[in-house]
Every structure is written in C-alpha cells, then in structure tokens.
C-alpha cells in the first residue's frame, strides 16, 4: 500500500488542497487505511471526475480506490455483475458488451468508478426512464468507520444514506449491479433543432416518452427570439436487424476512438464570450433540422469528450466551475428566468445540456427529482461569477430545486437544508455510524454535512 502527500483537485481544477493519498490494494489495506486516517479523517476517491471538492480532504487522507478493480462474478443469463468499487464503467463496458449487456446508467463520461457512481448517485440521459445508478444496485459491501464490513441491501437507511452520500458513510468495497440487455454496441439516434427554450421544452414534454435516452445541447449565449435554442438528441440501443450487413459481423464490438490529449498548458481566456459564441453558432447551424435513425457508436452518443484525454485543460490553469441544478415540473418560469439571467451575464459555456428527470431517487442526498435539469461549464475566472452563482442558487432554492453536490464547489451551506429536506436524517445517521468523524471531505466541511 503506497502513500504520498499530493495536491488534489476535482475535475474542475479549482481549489486544490494537499492530502496524504493512500492506494490500498486489498480490503485489509483499505481497513488499515481507515483506522490510520488520523485527526483530519479520510475520504474515498475514484477516478477524480467529481467536479468540485467532494473527493478532497485538506490535511487529511484520501483513499484512492482504483487499485481495487476486480470483477468477481458475471451472471450472463440474469444480467448482473459483482465487482469491486474501483472498477470503471469503461472496464465494465469492455467486459460486458460482448456478452450482450450494458451498464444501466452512464453519465457523460465512462471514466467513473462504480463506487463513485454510487456515492454521487449518478444520472444519465435515461433518467426519465431508468432513474439513477443506485436504482440498479442490488446490494453493496461498505467498510464503515468502526472497521466493520457491512453487507447493505436496498430499501434500508444505510443504503439510502450511501446512495448520493458522497462517500461520507464509508468506503464502498463491492457492488452487485443489474445490467441493461442490448443486441448491439450501436445507437439509433434522432436529432432535431429547437428554435428557442419554449420550443425545446414542448418537444421534450410531448415525445420524450418515446425514447430511452434524451439530451439537449443548449445555446446559452443566443439572444432575442433565439434564447435557449438547442440541438435535441435522442435514441435507443440499435437492434441487430437495423445494422448493415458488414456491422452485423461484430455487432457488439467496442472500440472507442481517442484523440491526442489536450496540452498541459493552454493560454488563459481561450474560452471566452467571443470564441464560445462562435462555437455555439457553428454547432447549432451544422446540426440537422431533423434526422432520424442515424447509427452512432456508444462512445459518440454517450461520451464524446472521453475521446480527448484531459479535456478539462482547455479552460486553462484557472479551471472551471460546473453548475447543475434541477427545478420541478410546474417551475418552467423559474427555468426561463435562470436561462435569461445566464444569457444576460453572458456566461461563455459551450457545454450546456438540458434534460428531463423522472421519478425521485431513494437516496437521501440524491440529486435527481422530477423536473428540468440544466448543467453548464463556466470558466472559473469569469468576473463576478461567485456573486452571480449565489443569486442563481437563491432562485433555484426559491423554486424548490437543488444543486448537484457531485459538481458543486461553492454552494453556501445555509441553502442546503431547503434543497435537501432529508439532510437532518443523513446527519443523524452519520453521527450514529461515525461518531469520531472518520469520514470527512472538503465538501462536507464546507457544507457541514
């Protein structure tokens, strides 16, 4: 088991803090690391794709769980997998797709561990149909602060606190996950353009139930009648009989393309209002007005940015803030106001997506509730950004919405209780399970979780 003192950040590359990074290779080493965390405690970490400070621990310990990455058992008939929490979704796809199975939920990157997917209770383009990742977790093994390894089943308080609990209930060691059957590794994709935000919401409301996966890229710099114009992309796993003859020879092959990594040093201000505005204009106009049934690779449809390693470097050394919120159905006016405020502030975001959520997930701190969710990336150095996002937080909270903790790096703690009404239950269970405060992170200190 190796240990080094390193500077740790989230994927947004903001607010780095120093911590002792430990890399356990066995469950016994993980237990020893938890016992030896010290007064500043520890927090598990996967592949570092949380955007903010959820997997940082200033002056304490961070447990890099990627060394625990075994796939223990696959039920190819029933469609379940038992694996270590350090296994990535990418690895699961490599192993499971040839057997005709796919992960039940994937976010915009496959470079996420199973433990991270549970701790953040990730969602994807199919939430309106399939819910979040932990809906498909049948059970898990959790290393708690007392050194005990507990088998945690669904519909229990500890499971619901761990789902979306940001690693604060313990270290997830293994999980059993129910999978999604597929016939091919291709997607059948429909694409269309929406002229403005109202047009987009109307299209999603009317026809989203016809698709398993749905997402809209939205232009947050467009003005006037074009405010909120978007490119709507929806689809499902392509059936075998929809493939051309050549593709049927290896219908479940999985070979994601990869470009050279982004340079380590890029000039500050590369992504500004002018360059992003030009990109958005070109991206919107190159999209088809309507195209049906295009075959795309899984990696193209789900994870286009994974093709550029270290793409987060394009924001420069200052990094970026990812801001994601959800407001419920019936709060469309609040969504319109927020989109107008973002446009008026001229936030240069070329990665802005709008989706619809289905039923609420059971995790006490799970993000997804029925409604509209908007996520956008913003350069951290944008003038006045802190005060602007504080104002958006208040608008979201007033509409009964919430921000996503896995992407947050700056939310004020006083808004958390209204956004997450089961927060007190989470705190009470943590106090009972971990009275010495063994599991702690920069996020938990900032928000008094």
Short mmCIF file of C-alpha atoms in Angstrom, two decimals, residues 182-435:
data_model
loop_
_atom_site.label_atom_id
_atom_site.label_comp_id
_atom_site.label_asym_id
_atom_site.label_seq_id
_atom_site.Cartn_x
_atom_site.Cartn_y
_atom_site.Cartn_z
CA UNK A 182 -28.50 -4.90 -25.67
CA UNK A 183 -28.22 -6.57 -29.07
CA UNK A 184 -25.54 -4.28 -30.49
CA UNK A 185 -22.96 -1.70 -29.47
CA UNK A 186 -24.52 0.95 -31.72
CA UNK A 187 -27.20 3.53 -31.05
CA UNK A 188 -30.11 4.56 -33.27
CA UNK A 189 -30.22 8.32 -32.90
CA UNK A 190 -32.73 11.02 -33.85
CA UNK A 191 -31.53 14.64 -33.97
CA UNK A 192 -33.53 17.85 -34.37
CA UNK A 193 -33.14 21.56 -33.77
CA UNK A 194 -35.33 23.59 -31.41
CA UNK A 195 -35.70 27.29 -32.18
CA UNK A 196 -35.88 28.51 -28.56
CA UNK A 197 -36.33 27.31 -24.98
CA UNK A 198 -40.12 27.03 -25.16
CA UNK A 199 -39.90 25.04 -28.39
CA UNK A 200 -37.35 22.75 -26.75
CA UNK A 201 -39.44 22.13 -23.64
CA UNK A 202 -42.55 21.48 -25.75
CA UNK A 203 -40.72 18.88 -27.86
CA UNK A 204 -39.31 17.14 -24.81
CA UNK A 205 -42.64 17.11 -22.99
CA UNK A 206 -44.57 15.77 -25.97
CA UNK A 207 -42.29 12.98 -27.15
CA UNK A 208 -39.61 12.14 -24.56
CA UNK A 209 -41.55 9.04 -23.51
CA UNK A 210 -40.79 7.53 -26.92
CA UNK A 211 -37.04 7.41 -26.24
CA UNK A 212 -34.85 5.63 -23.69
CA UNK A 213 -32.15 8.33 -23.92
CA UNK A 214 -32.64 12.05 -24.37
CA UNK A 215 -30.47 15.16 -24.03
CA UNK A 216 -30.42 18.69 -25.45
CA UNK A 217 -27.35 20.84 -26.02
CA UNK A 218 -28.50 24.41 -25.39
CA UNK A 219 -27.01 27.70 -26.60
CA UNK A 220 -26.89 29.95 -23.54
CA UNK A 221 -25.41 32.89 -25.44
CA UNK A 222 -28.18 33.17 -28.05
CA UNK A 223 -30.32 36.29 -27.67
CA UNK A 224 -33.73 37.60 -28.55
CA UNK A 225 -36.13 35.17 -30.19
CA UNK A 226 -33.37 32.53 -30.26
CA UNK A 227 -32.89 32.47 -26.47
CA UNK A 228 -32.42 28.86 -25.42
CA UNK A 229 -32.19 27.44 -28.92
CA UNK A 230 -30.98 23.88 -28.81
CA UNK A 231 -29.98 20.69 -30.56
CA UNK A 232 -32.03 17.77 -29.27
CA UNK A 233 -30.50 14.29 -29.50
CA UNK A 234 -32.44 11.17 -28.54
CA UNK A 235 -32.18 7.48 -29.19
CA UNK A 236 -32.03 3.88 -28.08
CA UNK A 237 -29.79 0.84 -28.47
CA UNK A 238 -29.93 -0.26 -32.08
CA UNK A 239 -31.46 -3.72 -32.65
CA UNK A 240 -29.46 -6.24 -34.63
CA UNK A 241 -31.76 -6.16 -37.64
CA UNK A 242 -31.18 -2.40 -38.08
CA UNK A 243 -27.45 -2.84 -38.75
CA UNK A 244 -25.99 -3.04 -42.26
CA UNK A 245 -24.60 -6.46 -43.19
CA UNK A 246 -20.98 -5.51 -42.54
CA UNK A 247 -21.70 -4.27 -38.99
CA UNK A 248 -23.57 -7.50 -38.15
CA UNK A 249 -20.31 -9.45 -38.29
CA UNK A 250 -19.26 -7.95 -34.94
CA UNK A 251 -22.39 -6.27 -33.58
CA UNK A 252 -21.11 -5.94 -30.00
CA UNK A 253 -17.59 -4.66 -30.68
CA UNK A 254 -16.47 -1.75 -28.50
CA UNK A 255 -13.50 0.28 -29.76
CA UNK A 256 -13.80 3.91 -28.68
CA UNK A 257 -11.68 6.31 -30.70
CA UNK A 258 -9.24 8.57 -28.89
CA UNK A 259 -7.57 11.80 -29.96
CA UNK A 260 -4.31 13.17 -28.54
CA UNK A 261 -4.68 14.65 -25.05
CA UNK A 262 -5.26 18.34 -24.56
CA UNK A 263 -1.97 20.21 -23.99
CA UNK A 264 -0.95 20.67 -20.36
CA UNK A 265 -0.51 24.41 -20.80
CA UNK A 266 -3.13 26.39 -22.68
CA UNK A 267 -3.47 30.18 -22.65
CA UNK A 268 -5.86 31.69 -20.14
CA UNK A 269 -9.03 33.06 -21.64
CA UNK A 270 -9.08 30.68 -24.60
CA UNK A 271 -12.76 30.03 -23.90
CA UNK A 272 -14.28 33.48 -23.79
CA UNK A 273 -17.58 35.03 -24.92
CA UNK A 274 -16.32 35.54 -28.46
CA UNK A 275 -14.84 32.09 -29.06
CA UNK A 276 -17.70 30.25 -27.33
CA UNK A 277 -20.26 32.38 -29.16
CA UNK A 278 -18.66 31.40 -32.48
CA UNK A 279 -18.55 27.74 -31.48
CA UNK A 280 -22.20 27.77 -30.42
CA UNK A 281 -23.28 29.38 -33.69
CA UNK A 282 -21.42 26.80 -35.75
CA UNK A 283 -22.58 23.89 -33.61
CA UNK A 284 -26.24 24.88 -33.89
CA UNK A 285 -26.13 25.52 -37.62
CA UNK A 286 -24.29 22.32 -38.50
CA UNK A 287 -26.91 20.21 -36.72
CA UNK A 288 -29.64 18.80 -38.97
CA UNK A 289 -33.10 20.31 -38.69
CA UNK A 290 -34.38 16.75 -38.40
CA UNK A 291 -32.60 13.42 -38.86
CA UNK A 292 -33.96 10.02 -37.89
CA UNK A 293 -32.29 6.69 -37.21
CA UNK A 294 -28.62 7.58 -37.58
CA UNK A 295 -26.35 4.81 -36.30
CA UNK A 296 -23.73 6.04 -33.85
CA UNK A 297 -21.12 4.33 -31.70
CA UNK A 298 -21.86 4.17 -28.00
CA UNK A 299 -18.84 6.34 -27.29
CA UNK A 300 -20.03 9.01 -29.75
CA UNK A 301 -23.52 9.17 -28.29
CA UNK A 302 -22.70 8.92 -24.58
CA UNK A 303 -19.09 10.04 -24.10
CA UNK A 304 -17.82 12.33 -26.86
CA UNK A 305 -15.45 14.19 -24.54
CA UNK A 306 -13.76 10.97 -23.41
CA UNK A 307 -12.15 10.93 -26.84
CA UNK A 308 -9.97 13.88 -25.74
CA UNK A 309 -7.96 12.93 -22.64
CA UNK A 310 -7.62 15.76 -20.11
CA UNK A 311 -10.14 17.93 -21.95
CA UNK A 312 -10.58 19.91 -18.73
CA UNK A 313 -7.26 21.62 -19.51
CA UNK A 314 -8.89 23.73 -22.24
CA UNK A 315 -10.09 26.12 -19.52
CA UNK A 316 -6.50 26.97 -18.58
CA UNK A 317 -4.82 26.89 -15.19
CA UNK A 318 -7.72 28.69 -13.52
CA UNK A 319 -10.04 25.78 -14.18
CA UNK A 320 -13.81 25.90 -14.46
CA UNK A 321 -16.98 25.59 -12.44
CA UNK A 322 -19.66 23.12 -13.44
CA UNK A 323 -23.07 24.31 -12.26
CA UNK A 324 -26.01 21.93 -12.35
CA UNK A 325 -29.45 22.43 -10.86
CA UNK A 326 -32.92 20.93 -11.12
CA UNK A 327 -36.31 22.61 -10.73
CA UNK A 328 -39.55 20.67 -10.65
CA UNK A 329 -42.24 20.41 -13.28
CA UNK A 330 -44.52 23.41 -12.90
CA UNK A 331 -41.48 25.65 -12.35
CA UNK A 332 -40.86 26.33 -16.03
CA UNK A 333 -41.00 30.09 -15.41
CA UNK A 334 -38.11 29.74 -12.98
CA UNK A 335 -36.12 27.85 -15.62
CA UNK A 336 -36.87 30.59 -18.16
CA UNK A 337 -35.71 33.28 -15.73
CA UNK A 338 -32.50 31.43 -14.96
CA UNK A 339 -31.71 30.90 -18.64
CA UNK A 340 -32.31 34.62 -19.28
CA UNK A 341 -30.02 35.55 -16.38
CA UNK A 342 -27.28 33.28 -17.70
CA UNK A 343 -27.67 34.83 -21.15
CA UNK A 344 -27.60 38.38 -19.75
CA UNK A 345 -24.46 37.58 -17.75
CA UNK A 346 -23.04 36.18 -20.99
CA UNK A 347 -21.58 33.07 -19.41
CA UNK A 348 -19.30 31.52 -22.06
CA UNK A 349 -20.48 27.90 -21.79
CA UNK A 350 -20.13 25.56 -24.75
CA UNK A 351 -21.01 22.51 -22.63
CA UNK A 352 -24.59 23.23 -21.57
CA UNK A 353 -27.20 20.48 -21.52
CA UNK A 354 -30.87 20.32 -20.56
CA UNK A 355 -32.60 17.05 -19.60
CA UNK A 356 -35.83 15.85 -18.03
CA UNK A 357 -35.80 13.80 -14.84
CA UNK A 358 -38.29 11.10 -13.95
CA UNK A 359 -39.29 9.87 -10.50
CA UNK A 360 -37.22 10.90 -7.50
CA UNK A 361 -34.48 8.53 -6.40
CA UNK A 362 -34.43 6.99 -2.91
CA UNK A 363 -31.08 8.35 -1.74
CA UNK A 364 -31.43 10.95 0.99
CA UNK A 365 -28.92 13.21 -0.79
CA UNK A 366 -29.64 12.02 -4.33
CA UNK A 367 -29.85 14.93 -6.71
CA UNK A 368 -32.47 13.76 -9.18
CA UNK A 369 -36.10 14.73 -8.61
CA UNK A 370 -38.85 15.07 -11.23
CA UNK A 371 -38.20 18.19 -13.27
CA UNK A 372 -35.84 20.05 -15.57
CA UNK A 373 -32.10 19.90 -15.02
CA UNK A 374 -29.59 22.25 -16.64
CA UNK A 375 -25.81 21.78 -16.42
CA UNK A 376 -23.21 24.21 -17.72
CA UNK A 377 -19.45 24.72 -17.55
CA UNK A 378 -18.15 28.23 -16.83
CA UNK A 379 -14.51 29.42 -16.68
CA UNK A 380 -13.69 29.99 -13.02
CA UNK A 381 -12.09 33.35 -13.75
CA UNK A 382 -15.23 34.94 -15.22
CA UNK A 383 -15.66 38.33 -13.48
CA UNK A 384 -18.40 38.37 -10.87
CA UNK A 385 -19.01 34.64 -11.15
CA UNK A 386 -19.29 33.95 -7.40
CA UNK A 387 -21.99 36.54 -6.75
CA UNK A 388 -23.81 35.57 -9.92
CA UNK A 389 -23.99 31.87 -8.99
CA UNK A 390 -25.03 32.77 -5.44
CA UNK A 391 -28.01 34.60 -6.94
CA UNK A 392 -28.84 31.59 -9.12
CA UNK A 393 -28.69 29.34 -6.04
CA UNK A 394 -31.29 31.52 -4.34
CA UNK A 395 -33.52 31.40 -7.41
CA UNK A 396 -33.21 27.61 -7.56
CA UNK A 397 -33.94 27.23 -3.84
CA UNK A 398 -36.95 29.56 -4.07
CA UNK A 399 -38.35 27.34 -6.84
CA UNK A 400 -37.96 24.24 -4.63
CA UNK A 401 -34.97 23.00 -6.63
CA UNK A 402 -31.47 21.89 -5.72
CA UNK A 403 -27.89 21.88 -6.99
CA UNK A 404 -25.85 18.73 -7.61
CA UNK A 405 -23.32 18.08 -4.84
CA UNK A 406 -21.05 15.98 -7.10
CA UNK A 407 -20.46 19.06 -9.23
CA UNK A 408 -20.59 21.75 -6.57
CA UNK A 409 -17.55 23.70 -5.38
CA UNK A 410 -19.06 26.85 -3.87
CA UNK A 411 -22.65 26.47 -2.56
CA UNK A 412 -23.45 28.33 0.68
CA UNK A 413 -24.39 25.89 3.48
CA UNK A 414 -27.48 27.82 4.60
CA UNK A 415 -29.29 26.86 1.38
CA UNK A 416 -28.62 23.16 1.73
CA UNK A 417 -31.46 22.27 4.11
CA UNK A 418 -34.15 23.67 1.84
CA UNK A 419 -32.64 21.92 -1.17
CA UNK A 420 -32.24 18.54 0.54
CA UNK A 421 -35.11 18.03 3.01
CA UNK A 422 -33.71 14.72 4.33
CA UNK A 423 -30.41 16.30 5.29
CA UNK A 424 -31.10 16.05 9.03
CA UNK A 425 -31.71 12.30 8.72
CA UNK A 426 -28.42 11.96 6.87
CA UNK A 427 -26.56 13.90 9.54
CA UNK A 428 -28.16 11.85 12.32
CA UNK A 429 -27.21 8.54 10.71
CA UNK A 430 -23.65 9.76 10.14
CA UNK A 431 -23.37 10.84 13.77
CA UNK A 432 -24.51 7.39 14.91
CA UNK A 433 -22.40 5.44 12.42
CA UNK A 434 -19.26 7.59 12.58
CA UNK A 435 -19.20 9.46 15.92
#
